[in-house]
Coordinates of C-alpha atoms in Angstrom, one line a residue:
M1 CA -2.8 -5.1 -22.8
K2 CA -0.9 -8.6 -22.9
T3 CA -1.9 -11.6 -24.9
L4 CA -1.9 -15.1 -23.0
E5 CA 1.1 -15.9 -24.7
Q6 CA 2.7 -12.8 -23.6
I7 CA 1.8 -13.5 -19.9
N8 CA 3.4 -17.1 -20.3
E9 CA 6.5 -15.8 -21.8
L10 CA 6.6 -13.3 -19.0
R11 CA 6.0 -15.9 -16.3
I12 CA 9.1 -18.2 -17.8
K13 CA 11.5 -15.2 -18.1
K14 CA 10.6 -13.6 -14.8
R15 CA 10.6 -17.0 -12.9
I16 CA 14.0 -17.5 -14.1
E17 CA 15.2 -14.2 -12.9
L18 CA 13.7 -14.6 -9.3
D19 CA 14.4 -18.5 -9.1
L20 CA 16.9 -17.7 -6.2
R21 CA 14.3 -16.7 -3.9
V22 CA 12.7 -20.1 -4.0
N23 CA 15.8 -22.4 -4.6
Q24 CA 18.5 -20.3 -3.0
V25 CA 20.5 -20.5 -6.3
T26 CA 24.0 -19.1 -5.7
G27 CA 25.2 -16.5 -8.2
G28 CA 23.6 -13.7 -10.0
E29 CA 21.8 -11.2 -7.9
I30 CA 21.4 -10.7 -4.3
H31 CA 17.8 -9.8 -3.3
I32 CA 17.3 -8.1 0.2
L33 CA 13.7 -8.6 1.1
V34 CA 12.2 -6.1 3.4
C35 CA 8.8 -6.4 5.1
H36 CA 6.6 -3.5 4.1
G37 CA 3.5 -4.8 5.9
T38 CA 1.6 -2.4 8.4
G39 CA 3.3 -3.9 11.5
C40 CA 7.0 -3.3 10.1
T41 CA 5.9 -0.1 8.4
S42 CA 5.0 1.3 11.8
S43 CA 8.6 0.4 12.9
K44 CA 10.3 2.5 10.0
S45 CA 10.7 -0.1 7.4
P46 CA 10.0 2.3 4.8
Q47 CA 13.0 4.1 5.8
I48 CA 14.9 0.9 6.0
I49 CA 14.2 0.4 2.4
E50 CA 14.9 3.9 1.3
N51 CA 18.2 3.7 3.3
L52 CA 19.4 0.4 1.7
R53 CA 18.6 1.5 -1.8
S54 CA 20.5 4.8 -1.5
L55 CA 23.5 3.0 0.2
I56 CA 23.6 0.9 -2.9
K57 CA 23.1 3.6 -5.4
E58 CA 25.9 5.7 -3.8
Q59 CA 28.3 2.9 -3.8
N60 CA 27.3 1.7 -7.1
I61 CA 27.1 -1.8 -5.9
Q62 CA 26.0 -4.0 -8.8
N63 CA 23.5 -7.2 -8.8
V64 CA 21.9 -6.1 -5.6
R65 CA 18.1 -5.3 -5.5
V66 CA 16.0 -4.3 -2.6
I67 CA 12.6 -5.9 -2.6
Q68 CA 9.6 -4.7 -0.5
T69 CA 7.3 -7.6 0.7
G70 CA 4.2 -8.3 2.5
C71 CA 4.1 -9.7 6.1
F72 CA 6.7 -12.7 6.9
G73 CA 4.4 -13.5 9.9
L74 CA 7.0 -13.2 12.8
C75 CA 5.7 -9.6 13.8
A76 CA 7.4 -9.8 17.1
K77 CA 10.8 -9.5 15.5
G78 CA 10.0 -6.9 12.9
P79 CA 11.2 -5.0 10.8
I80 CA 12.6 -8.2 9.2
V81 CA 14.9 -8.3 6.5
V82 CA 15.9 -11.5 4.5
I83 CA 18.9 -11.7 2.2
R84 CA 18.8 -14.3 -0.4
P85 CA 20.0 -16.7 -1.9
Q86 CA 21.5 -17.5 1.4
D87 CA 18.3 -16.7 3.0
I88 CA 19.9 -14.9 6.1
F89 CA 17.1 -13.7 8.5
Y90 CA 17.7 -10.4 10.3
S91 CA 15.3 -9.2 13.0
N92 CA 14.5 -5.9 14.8
V93 CA 16.3 -4.1 12.2
T94 CA 16.5 -0.3 12.4
P95 CA 17.3 2.4 9.7
D96 CA 20.7 2.8 11.5
D97 CA 21.7 -0.9 11.1
C98 CA 21.6 -0.4 6.9
K99 CA 25.1 0.8 6.5
E100 CA 26.4 -2.2 8.4
I101 CA 24.3 -4.7 6.4
I102 CA 25.7 -3.1 3.2
E103 CA 29.2 -3.0 4.4
T104 CA 29.5 -6.2 6.5
H105 CA 27.1 -8.6 4.6
I106 CA 26.7 -7.5 1.1
K107 CA 30.3 -6.1 0.5
G108 CA 32.2 -8.2 3.0
G109 CA 30.4 -11.3 2.9
K110 CA 29.9 -11.7 6.6
I111 CA 26.8 -12.4 8.6
V112 CA 25.9 -9.4 10.9
E113 CA 25.5 -11.5 13.7
R114 CA 24.0 -9.1 16.2
L115 CA 21.1 -8.7 13.9
L116 CA 20.3 -12.5 13.8
C117 CA 17.2 -13.6 15.4
K118 CA 17.0 -15.3 18.8
D119 CA 14.9 -18.7 18.8
T120 CA 12.7 -19.2 21.8
D121 CA 15.6 -21.3 23.5
G122 CA 18.1 -18.5 23.0
T123 CA 20.0 -19.7 20.2
L124 CA 21.0 -17.4 17.2
V125 CA 19.3 -18.7 14.1
K126 CA 20.7 -17.8 10.7
R127 CA 18.1 -19.0 8.2
L128 CA 14.3 -18.1 8.0
D129 CA 13.2 -21.9 7.9
D130 CA 15.3 -22.8 10.8
L131 CA 13.3 -20.8 13.2
S132 CA 10.8 -22.8 15.3
F133 CA 8.1 -20.2 14.6
Y134 CA 8.0 -21.7 10.9
K135 CA 8.6 -25.4 11.3
K136 CA 5.1 -26.4 12.1
Q137 CA 3.6 -24.0 9.7
K138 CA 2.2 -24.7 6.1
R139 CA 1.8 -21.6 4.3
I140 CA -1.0 -21.7 1.6
A141 CA -3.1 -18.8 1.9
L142 CA 0.1 -16.9 3.0
Q143 CA 2.3 -18.6 0.3
N144 CA 3.5 -15.5 -1.3
C145 CA 3.7 -13.2 1.6
G146 CA 7.1 -12.4 2.3
K147 CA 8.3 -13.7 -0.9
I148 CA 7.2 -11.4 -3.8
D149 CA 6.7 -7.6 -4.4
P150 CA 2.9 -7.1 -3.8
E151 CA 3.1 -4.1 -6.1
N152 CA 4.6 -5.9 -9.0
I153 CA 2.4 -8.0 -11.1
D154 CA 5.3 -9.6 -13.0
E155 CA 6.4 -11.1 -9.8
Y156 CA 3.0 -12.5 -9.0
I157 CA 2.9 -14.0 -12.5
A158 CA 6.4 -15.5 -12.2
F159 CA 5.2 -17.6 -9.1
D160 CA 2.3 -19.3 -11.2
G161 CA 0.0 -16.1 -10.9
Y162 CA -3.0 -16.2 -13.0
K163 CA -2.0 -19.6 -14.3
A164 CA -5.2 -21.1 -12.4
L165 CA -7.4 -18.4 -14.2
E166 CA -5.8 -19.7 -17.2
K167 CA -6.7 -23.3 -16.6
V168 CA -10.3 -22.6 -15.6
L169 CA -11.0 -20.4 -18.7
F170 CA -9.6 -22.8 -21.1
Q171 CA -9.8 -26.4 -19.6
M172 CA -12.8 -26.3 -17.2
K173 CA -16.4 -25.8 -17.5
E174 CA -18.3 -23.8 -14.9
E175 CA -19.5 -26.9 -12.9
E176 CA -16.1 -28.5 -13.1
V177 CA -14.6 -25.6 -11.1
I178 CA -17.3 -25.9 -8.3
Q179 CA -16.9 -29.5 -8.2
E180 CA -13.1 -28.9 -7.7
I181 CA -13.9 -26.7 -4.7
T182 CA -16.5 -28.9 -3.4
D183 CA -14.1 -32.1 -3.4
S184 CA -11.4 -30.1 -1.8
G185 CA -13.5 -29.6 1.3
L186 CA -12.6 -25.8 1.7
R187 CA -15.0 -24.3 4.2
G188 CA -15.4 -20.4 4.6
R189 CA -12.7 -18.9 6.6
G190 CA -14.7 -16.0 7.7
G191 CA -15.9 -17.8 10.8
A192 CA -19.1 -19.8 10.0
G193 CA -17.2 -22.6 8.2
F194 CA -20.0 -23.0 5.5
P195 CA -18.9 -25.5 2.7
T196 CA -17.5 -22.8 -0.1
G197 CA -18.3 -25.1 -2.9
K198 CA -21.9 -25.5 -1.8
K199 CA -22.1 -21.6 -1.6
W200 CA -20.9 -21.3 -5.1
E201 CA -23.2 -23.9 -6.3
F202 CA -26.1 -22.1 -4.8
T203 CA -25.3 -18.9 -6.3
R204 CA -24.7 -20.5 -10.0
Q205 CA -28.1 -22.2 -9.9
A206 CA -29.8 -18.8 -9.0
K207 CA -31.5 -17.6 -12.2
S208 CA -30.6 -13.9 -13.1
D209 CA -29.5 -11.5 -15.9
Q210 CA -26.9 -10.1 -13.3
K211 CA -24.7 -11.9 -10.4
Y212 CA -22.1 -10.4 -8.4
V213 CA -19.0 -11.6 -6.6
V214 CA -18.0 -10.0 -3.2
C215 CA -15.0 -10.1 -1.0
N216 CA -15.6 -9.4 2.6
A217 CA -12.4 -7.8 3.7
D218 CA -14.0 -6.2 6.6
E219 CA -12.1 -7.9 9.5
G220 CA -13.4 -6.1 12.7
D221 CA -12.2 -8.7 15.4
P222 CA -9.9 -6.9 17.8
G223 CA -6.5 -8.2 17.2
A224 CA -7.2 -9.7 13.8
F225 CA -5.0 -9.1 10.8
M226 CA -5.0 -12.0 8.7
D227 CA -7.2 -10.6 5.7
R228 CA -5.2 -7.3 5.9
S229 CA -1.9 -9.2 5.6
I230 CA -3.0 -11.1 2.7
L231 CA -4.2 -8.0 0.8
E232 CA -0.8 -6.3 1.7
G233 CA 1.2 -9.2 0.7
D234 CA -0.3 -11.0 -2.1
P235 CA -3.5 -8.8 -3.6
H236 CA -3.3 -10.6 -7.0
S237 CA -4.1 -14.0 -5.4
V238 CA -7.6 -12.6 -4.3
I239 CA -8.2 -10.9 -7.6
E240 CA -7.5 -14.1 -9.5
A241 CA -9.9 -16.0 -7.2
M242 CA -12.8 -13.5 -7.5
E243 CA -12.5 -13.9 -11.2
I244 CA -12.4 -17.7 -11.0
A245 CA -15.5 -17.5 -8.9
G246 CA -17.0 -15.2 -11.4
Y247 CA -16.4 -17.6 -14.1
A248 CA -17.8 -20.3 -12.1
I249 CA -21.2 -18.7 -11.2
G250 CA -21.8 -16.6 -14.2
A251 CA -20.8 -13.2 -12.8
N252 CA -19.2 -10.2 -14.5
K253 CA -18.5 -8.0 -11.6
G254 CA -16.9 -8.0 -8.4
Y255 CA -16.7 -5.8 -5.4
I256 CA -14.3 -6.0 -2.3
Y257 CA -15.3 -4.4 0.9
V258 CA -12.4 -3.1 2.8
R259 CA -12.3 -1.0 6.0
A260 CA -10.8 2.3 5.6
E261 CA -8.5 1.8 8.4
Y262 CA -6.5 -0.5 6.0
P263 CA -4.9 2.3 3.9
I264 CA -1.8 0.2 2.9
A265 CA -4.1 -2.7 1.8
V266 CA -6.6 -0.4 0.1
E267 CA -3.5 1.1 -2.1
R268 CA -2.0 -2.0 -3.0
F269 CA -5.3 -3.8 -4.0
Q270 CA -6.1 -0.6 -6.2
K271 CA -2.8 -1.0 -7.7
A272 CA -3.1 -4.6 -8.4
I273 CA -6.6 -4.0 -10.1
D274 CA -5.1 -1.3 -12.3
Q275 CA -2.2 -3.5 -13.2
A276 CA -4.6 -6.3 -14.0
R277 CA -6.6 -4.2 -16.1
E278 CA -3.5 -2.9 -18.0
Y279 CA -2.6 -6.5 -18.9
G280 CA -6.0 -7.2 -20.0
I281 CA -6.4 -9.6 -17.0
L282 CA -9.7 -7.7 -16.0
G283 CA -12.1 -6.3 -18.1
K284 CA -13.8 -7.3 -21.6
K285 CA -13.0 -10.6 -23.1
I286 CA -10.3 -11.6 -21.0
W287 CA -7.5 -13.3 -23.1
G288 CA -9.8 -13.6 -26.0
T289 CA -12.6 -15.4 -24.5
R290 CA -16.2 -14.6 -24.0
F291 CA -15.5 -13.9 -20.1
N292 CA -15.8 -10.4 -18.8
F293 CA -15.0 -9.2 -15.4
D294 CA -14.0 -6.5 -13.4
I295 CA -13.6 -5.4 -9.5
E296 CA -14.3 -2.3 -7.6
I297 CA -13.2 -1.3 -4.1
R298 CA -15.9 -0.2 -1.5
L299 CA -14.6 1.2 1.6
G300 CA -16.3 0.5 5.1
A301 CA -16.3 3.0 7.9
G302 CA -15.3 0.6 10.4
A303 CA -18.6 -0.8 11.7
F304 CA -18.0 -4.3 13.3
V305 CA -21.3 -5.4 12.2
C306 CA -20.6 -4.9 8.6
G307 CA -18.6 -8.3 8.6
E308 CA -21.9 -9.9 8.7
E309 CA -22.6 -10.5 4.8
T310 CA -26.0 -9.0 4.5
A311 CA -25.1 -5.7 6.6
L312 CA -22.0 -5.7 4.3
L313 CA -24.3 -5.8 1.1
E314 CA -26.3 -2.8 2.7
S315 CA -23.4 -0.8 3.1
I316 CA -22.2 -1.2 -0.3
E317 CA -25.4 -0.3 -1.8
G318 CA -25.0 3.0 0.3
R319 CA -27.3 2.5 3.2
S320 CA -26.6 2.3 6.9
G321 CA -25.0 -1.5 7.6
R322 CA -27.7 -3.4 9.2
P323 CA -28.3 -7.0 8.7
R324 CA -31.2 -8.3 6.8
L325 CA -33.6 -11.0 7.7
K326 CA -32.5 -14.5 6.2
P327 CA -34.0 -16.1 4.1
P328 CA -33.6 -15.1 1.4
F329 CA -29.8 -15.7 1.3
P330 CA -27.5 -13.7 -0.6
A331 CA -26.9 -16.6 -3.0
N332 CA -30.5 -15.8 -4.3
V333 CA -31.0 -12.2 -3.4
G334 CA -27.9 -10.2 -2.4
L335 CA -26.4 -7.2 -3.8
W336 CA -29.1 -5.0 -5.6
Q337 CA -31.6 -8.1 -5.0
K338 CA -29.2 -10.0 -7.5
P339 CA -27.5 -13.4 -6.8
T340 CA -24.4 -12.7 -4.9
L341 CA -21.5 -14.8 -4.0
I342 CA -19.6 -13.7 -0.6
N343 CA -16.4 -15.1 0.7
N344 CA -13.8 -13.4 3.0
V345 CA -10.3 -12.8 1.9
E346 CA -8.7 -15.9 3.3
T347 CA -11.2 -18.1 1.7
Y348 CA -10.3 -16.6 -1.7
A349 CA -6.6 -16.9 -1.0
N350 CA -6.8 -20.7 -1.1
I351 CA -8.7 -20.9 -4.6
T352 CA -5.9 -20.7 -7.0
K353 CA -3.9 -23.1 -5.1
I354 CA -6.8 -25.7 -5.2
I355 CA -7.2 -25.2 -8.8
L356 CA -3.4 -25.8 -9.7
N357 CA -2.7 -28.5 -7.2
G358 CA -6.1 -30.1 -7.3
A359 CA -8.9 -31.0 -4.8
K360 CA -7.2 -34.3 -3.7
W361 CA -3.9 -32.5 -2.6
Y362 CA -5.9 -29.9 -0.4
S363 CA -8.1 -32.4 1.0
E364 CA -5.4 -34.5 2.3
I365 CA -4.5 -31.5 4.4
G366 CA -6.2 -31.1 7.7
T367 CA -8.8 -33.2 9.3
E368 CA -11.7 -35.3 8.2
T369 CA -14.3 -32.5 8.5
S370 CA -11.9 -29.4 8.4
K371 CA -9.7 -29.4 5.4
G372 CA -6.6 -27.4 4.6
T373 CA -5.2 -24.6 6.9
K374 CA -6.0 -21.9 8.9
V375 CA -4.4 -18.5 9.5
F376 CA -4.3 -17.1 12.9
A377 CA -3.3 -13.6 14.3
L378 CA -1.6 -14.8 17.2
G379 CA -1.3 -12.1 20.1
G380 CA -1.5 -11.3 23.7
N381 CA 0.9 -12.9 26.3
V382 CA 3.0 -15.2 24.1
V383 CA 6.5 -14.6 23.0
N384 CA 6.2 -14.9 19.1
T385 CA 3.1 -12.6 18.3
G386 CA 2.4 -12.5 14.7
L387 CA 0.6 -14.3 11.7
V388 CA 0.8 -18.0 11.6
E389 CA -0.7 -20.7 9.1
V390 CA -1.3 -24.2 10.3
P391 CA -2.9 -27.3 9.2
M392 CA -6.4 -27.8 10.5
G393 CA -6.1 -30.3 13.5
T394 CA -3.0 -28.5 14.9
T395 CA -3.4 -28.4 18.8
L396 CA -3.5 -25.3 20.7
R397 CA -0.6 -26.2 22.6
E398 CA 1.5 -26.5 19.7
I399 CA 0.5 -23.0 18.3
I400 CA 1.1 -21.4 21.6
Y401 CA 4.3 -23.3 22.8
D402 CA 5.9 -24.6 19.5
I403 CA 5.2 -21.7 17.3
G404 CA 4.5 -18.9 19.7
G405 CA 7.2 -19.6 22.1
G406 CA 5.2 -20.0 25.1
I407 CA 4.3 -17.4 27.7
P408 CA 6.8 -14.6 28.4
N409 CA 8.2 -13.6 32.1
G410 CA 7.8 -17.1 33.4
R411 CA 4.0 -16.9 33.6
E412 CA 1.6 -19.6 33.3
F413 CA -0.9 -20.1 30.5
K414 CA -4.4 -19.3 31.7
A415 CA -6.8 -19.0 28.5
A416 CA -7.0 -18.4 24.9
Q417 CA -9.7 -16.4 23.2
T418 CA -10.6 -17.6 19.8
G419 CA -13.2 -15.9 17.5
G420 CA -12.9 -12.5 19.0
P421 CA -15.8 -10.9 20.6
S422 CA -18.0 -13.7 19.1
G423 CA -15.8 -16.5 20.6
G424 CA -15.2 -18.2 23.6
C425 CA -12.4 -18.8 26.3
I426 CA -10.3 -22.0 25.9
P427 CA -8.8 -22.9 29.5
K428 CA -5.6 -24.8 30.2
E429 CA -7.3 -28.1 30.7
H430 CA -8.1 -27.8 26.9
L431 CA -4.7 -26.9 25.6
D432 CA -4.5 -30.3 23.6
I433 CA -7.7 -29.4 21.7
K434 CA -7.4 -29.7 18.0
I435 CA -8.0 -26.4 16.1
D436 CA -11.1 -27.1 13.7
Y437 CA -14.4 -26.2 13.5
E438 CA -16.3 -29.1 15.4
S439 CA -13.6 -29.4 18.2
L440 CA -13.8 -25.7 19.1
S441 CA -17.6 -25.6 19.0
S442 CA -17.6 -28.6 21.4
I443 CA -16.1 -26.7 23.9
G444 CA -18.2 -23.6 23.6
S445 CA -15.6 -21.5 21.4
M446 CA -15.3 -21.0 17.7
M447 CA -13.0 -20.6 14.8
G448 CA -13.9 -17.2 14.0
S449 CA -12.2 -15.5 11.3
G450 CA -8.9 -16.3 13.1
G451 CA -7.9 -14.1 16.0
L452 CA -6.2 -15.9 18.8
I453 CA -5.3 -14.0 21.9
V454 CA -3.4 -15.8 24.5
M455 CA -3.9 -14.9 28.3
D456 CA -1.6 -15.5 31.3
D457 CA -2.5 -16.0 34.8
T458 CA -2.5 -12.1 35.4
K459 CA -5.8 -11.7 33.5
C460 CA -9.0 -11.5 35.0
M461 CA -11.9 -13.5 33.2
V462 CA -14.6 -11.4 34.5
N463 CA -12.9 -8.3 33.3
L464 CA -12.2 -9.8 30.0
A465 CA -16.0 -10.7 29.7
K466 CA -16.7 -7.1 30.3
F467 CA -14.3 -5.8 27.8
Y468 CA -15.7 -7.9 25.1
L469 CA -19.4 -7.0 25.8
G470 CA -18.2 -3.3 25.9
F471 CA -17.1 -3.7 22.4
T472 CA -20.3 -5.4 21.1
V473 CA -22.4 -2.7 22.9
D474 CA -20.6 -0.2 21.0
E475 CA -20.9 -2.1 17.8
S476 CA -24.5 -3.4 17.7
C477 CA -26.4 -1.7 15.0
G478 CA -29.5 -1.5 17.1
K479 CA -31.9 -3.1 14.7
C480 CA -33.0 -5.9 17.2
T481 CA -34.1 -5.5 20.7
P482 CA -32.1 -8.6 22.1
C483 CA -28.9 -7.2 20.8
R484 CA -29.4 -3.4 21.4
I485 CA -30.8 -3.7 24.8
G486 CA -29.8 -7.2 25.9
T487 CA -26.1 -6.9 25.4
K488 CA -26.3 -3.5 27.3
R489 CA -27.9 -5.4 30.3
L490 CA -25.1 -7.8 30.1
Y491 CA -22.4 -5.2 30.1
E492 CA -24.1 -3.4 33.1
I493 CA -24.2 -6.5 35.2
L494 CA -20.6 -7.3 34.5
D495 CA -19.7 -3.7 35.4
R496 CA -21.4 -3.8 38.7
I497 CA -19.5 -7.1 39.5
T498 CA -16.2 -5.8 38.9
Q499 CA -17.0 -2.6 40.8
G500 CA -17.9 -4.8 43.9
E501 CA -21.4 -4.4 43.6
G502 CA -22.7 -7.8 42.3
S503 CA -24.6 -10.4 43.8
E504 CA -24.8 -14.2 43.4
D505 CA -28.2 -13.6 41.8
D506 CA -26.4 -11.9 39.0
L507 CA -24.6 -15.0 38.1
K508 CA -28.1 -16.6 37.1
K509 CA -29.1 -13.5 35.4
L510 CA -26.0 -13.3 33.4
E511 CA -26.5 -17.1 32.1
D512 CA -30.2 -16.7 31.7
L513 CA -29.9 -13.4 29.5
S514 CA -26.9 -14.8 27.5
Q515 CA -29.3 -17.6 26.4
N516 CA -32.0 -15.2 25.4
I517 CA -29.8 -13.0 23.5
K518 CA -28.2 -16.1 21.6
S519 CA -31.5 -17.5 20.6
S520 CA -33.6 -14.4 19.5
S521 CA -31.1 -11.9 17.9
V522 CA -31.2 -11.2 14.2
C523 CA -27.8 -11.8 13.1
G524 CA -24.6 -13.4 14.0
L525 CA -23.3 -10.4 15.9
G526 CA -26.1 -10.6 18.5
Q527 CA -26.2 -14.4 18.6
S528 CA -22.6 -14.8 19.4
A529 CA -22.2 -11.5 21.5
P530 CA -22.7 -13.7 24.8
N531 CA -20.1 -16.2 24.1
P532 CA -17.5 -14.5 26.1
V533 CA -19.9 -14.5 29.0
I534 CA -21.1 -18.1 28.7
S535 CA -17.6 -19.7 28.4
T536 CA -15.7 -17.5 31.3
I537 CA -18.7 -18.5 33.5
K538 CA -18.5 -22.2 32.5
Y539 CA -14.6 -22.6 32.7
F540 CA -13.9 -19.9 35.5
K541 CA -16.9 -19.5 37.6
E542 CA -14.7 -19.4 40.9
E543 CA -13.4 -15.9 39.8
Y544 CA -17.2 -14.8 39.4
I545 CA -18.2 -16.3 42.6
E546 CA -14.8 -14.6 44.2
H547 CA -16.1 -11.3 42.8
V548 CA -19.5 -11.3 43.9
K549 CA -19.0 -13.4 47.3
D550 CA -15.7 -12.3 48.5
K551 CA -15.5 -8.8 46.8
K552 CA -11.9 -9.6 45.6
C553 CA -10.0 -9.7 42.3
K554 CA -7.2 -11.8 42.9
T555 CA -5.4 -10.6 39.5
G556 CA -5.9 -6.8 40.5
E557 CA -7.4 -5.8 37.1
C558 CA -10.7 -5.1 38.7
K559 CA -9.4 -2.2 40.7
A560 CA -12.3 -1.7 43.0
L561 CA -11.8 -5.4 44.0
A562 CA -7.9 -5.4 44.1
D563 CA -6.1 -6.1 47.2
I564 CA -2.6 -6.1 46.1
Q565 CA 0.0 -7.7 48.5
I566 CA 3.4 -8.9 48.4
D567 CA 4.1 -12.3 49.8
P568 CA 7.1 -12.0 52.1
E569 CA 8.1 -15.6 51.6
K570 CA 8.2 -15.5 47.9
C571 CA 9.6 -12.0 47.7
K572 CA 13.3 -11.9 47.0
G573 CA 14.0 -8.4 47.3
C574 CA 15.0 -7.9 43.8
G575 CA 13.4 -4.5 43.5
L576 CA 11.8 -4.7 40.0
C577 CA 8.4 -4.0 41.4
K578 CA 9.7 -0.9 43.2
R579 CA 11.4 0.5 40.2
N580 CA 8.4 0.1 37.8
C581 CA 5.7 1.4 40.5
P582 CA 4.5 4.7 38.8
V583 CA 3.4 6.1 42.2
E584 CA 6.4 4.9 44.1
A585 CA 4.1 3.0 46.5
I586 CA 6.7 0.1 47.1
E587 CA 9.2 0.1 50.0
G588 CA 12.0 -2.2 50.8
E589 CA 15.8 -3.0 50.7
V590 CA 17.7 -5.1 48.2
K591 CA 17.3 -8.8 49.0
Q592 CA 14.9 -8.0 51.9
P593 CA 10.9 -8.5 51.5
H594 CA 9.2 -5.6 50.0
E595 CA 6.0 -4.0 51.2
I596 CA 3.3 -1.9 49.5
D597 CA 2.0 1.3 50.9
K598 CA -1.9 1.0 50.6
S599 CA -2.3 4.7 50.8
K600 CA -0.3 5.3 47.7
C601 CA -1.1 2.3 45.7
I602 CA -3.5 3.0 42.7
K603 CA -4.0 -0.6 41.9
C604 CA -2.5 -0.4 38.4
G605 CA -1.3 -3.9 38.5
T606 CA 2.1 -3.1 37.3
C607 CA 3.9 -4.8 40.0
I608 CA 2.1 -8.1 39.6
A609 CA 3.1 -8.3 36.0
K610 CA 6.9 -7.2 36.6
C611 CA 7.4 -9.7 39.4
P612 CA 9.5 -12.6 38.0
F613 CA 8.8 -14.7 41.3
H614 CA 4.9 -14.4 41.3
A615 CA 5.2 -13.0 44.8
I616 CA 2.5 -10.3 44.3
G617 CA -1.2 -10.9 43.9

């Protein structure tokens, strides 16, 4: 256990030691930072760390340390290695590259140019901050990710960790903390965008002998990994924020609900809890005050519906995760019928920065009604897939083209899906839409927790709606009829259309049934489940008509309706389609128009995706 004085002494001492990571101070140690998030881990970053450390030890190299970090964000270029103080950024590193890094860079003082990252314009970039991917970002929730060792509490403390908790406990009253959060304009990042300060105030006002603070880390949207990355890269920021919330509302117990599919996040968060307890930052009479607070982890089994706050509470209590009727709301009747504050990981990750920098600082970022930044998991048909954090009000075009690097393979942008299965599709005519709660809602989409899937012109919107409906059908808890039966009927209609058996009457049925499900489902899962259908019909109705009237899917994704042909006027005879066809159904000579043998074609769409001249469709 450490006293507050010892914590502050540690902060000063450790910050001096690590200052080179922030200020690129020359001299002293060289730090080799290696991403150890889930994405890079799957590409052998643990072996890279082991190899680098072994080489340094074997060759008795002094003043060089290898540091594991969380996600740097640019997942498309992982595994990532950054060498500081020079801040040299190496991408797509393999375990076999470690020897060259040590011999050439560390010992020889020369950059390994073949490992430098290519920017979207093809130029080699040496430094992390010079990459276009990072230039329009502003990292607040992700501030420490890629900067510190998430399993070392001393490093978190060095970068002002637990300083916000100190300020709150010794300089602020409970109502002052809530007022600061309210004045900041922070809204819940879990999807609904409810004002965070207002939720905290409701829970503080509730009368009870026991209150709880809960962190929703369920994150079930396909393609979303914002919360996971924060837990993996900066777990102490969530612990500190939950303690601040506990102090503000009068709670002494916290729970974090994490899906079991996040083993690295769970392991690191448990280590962070253990370290905080060992330092006396969690537990009884923290730093000699009367404030008591502790946190436990609860694992979820992967049910999407448990992202809904009341279903999550049911699961923590040991029952099947099914939503409760509201009101009463969790702020009054929550976990074990006691007042409970629930926020998601990203929301908590903003709290300490607001307390340290002030509400005014935070409220000046973003738009009039949507303050601060938003983290997105950028995926799909975009060059720079990964994790991005941008000020609210940044346009979709800026995210996709300036940060994401645009659409690969010369294809055209078709749509972006925000909000996962609960969200809607944004077509190209709204590419300049500002990313904030009200703007997205105005065009039939939603912020959601932060999944952002980009689609090019090879994607079928009818098939996309079918995919998302299939997901919600599987994930419905079955409690209410509109969701349990209604989503199934929506899926059946969409399936019929994609099989070439739909009629024009089905389009009216889709719209009517969607509105009924939205208006009568018990929880947010059912109420938002029809959104992909509603938005794709609104913006891509011609594709639905083509499916039901012409019995054709021009993208070829709906195999029953695919009529894949090669346009002889556009075909250059490059042979890419022929070489990539899995069933050898394409014939033709080099520099001559090719043809598809319909008797062999399985309508897989590989040729469409591979053709650089858009000659197949």
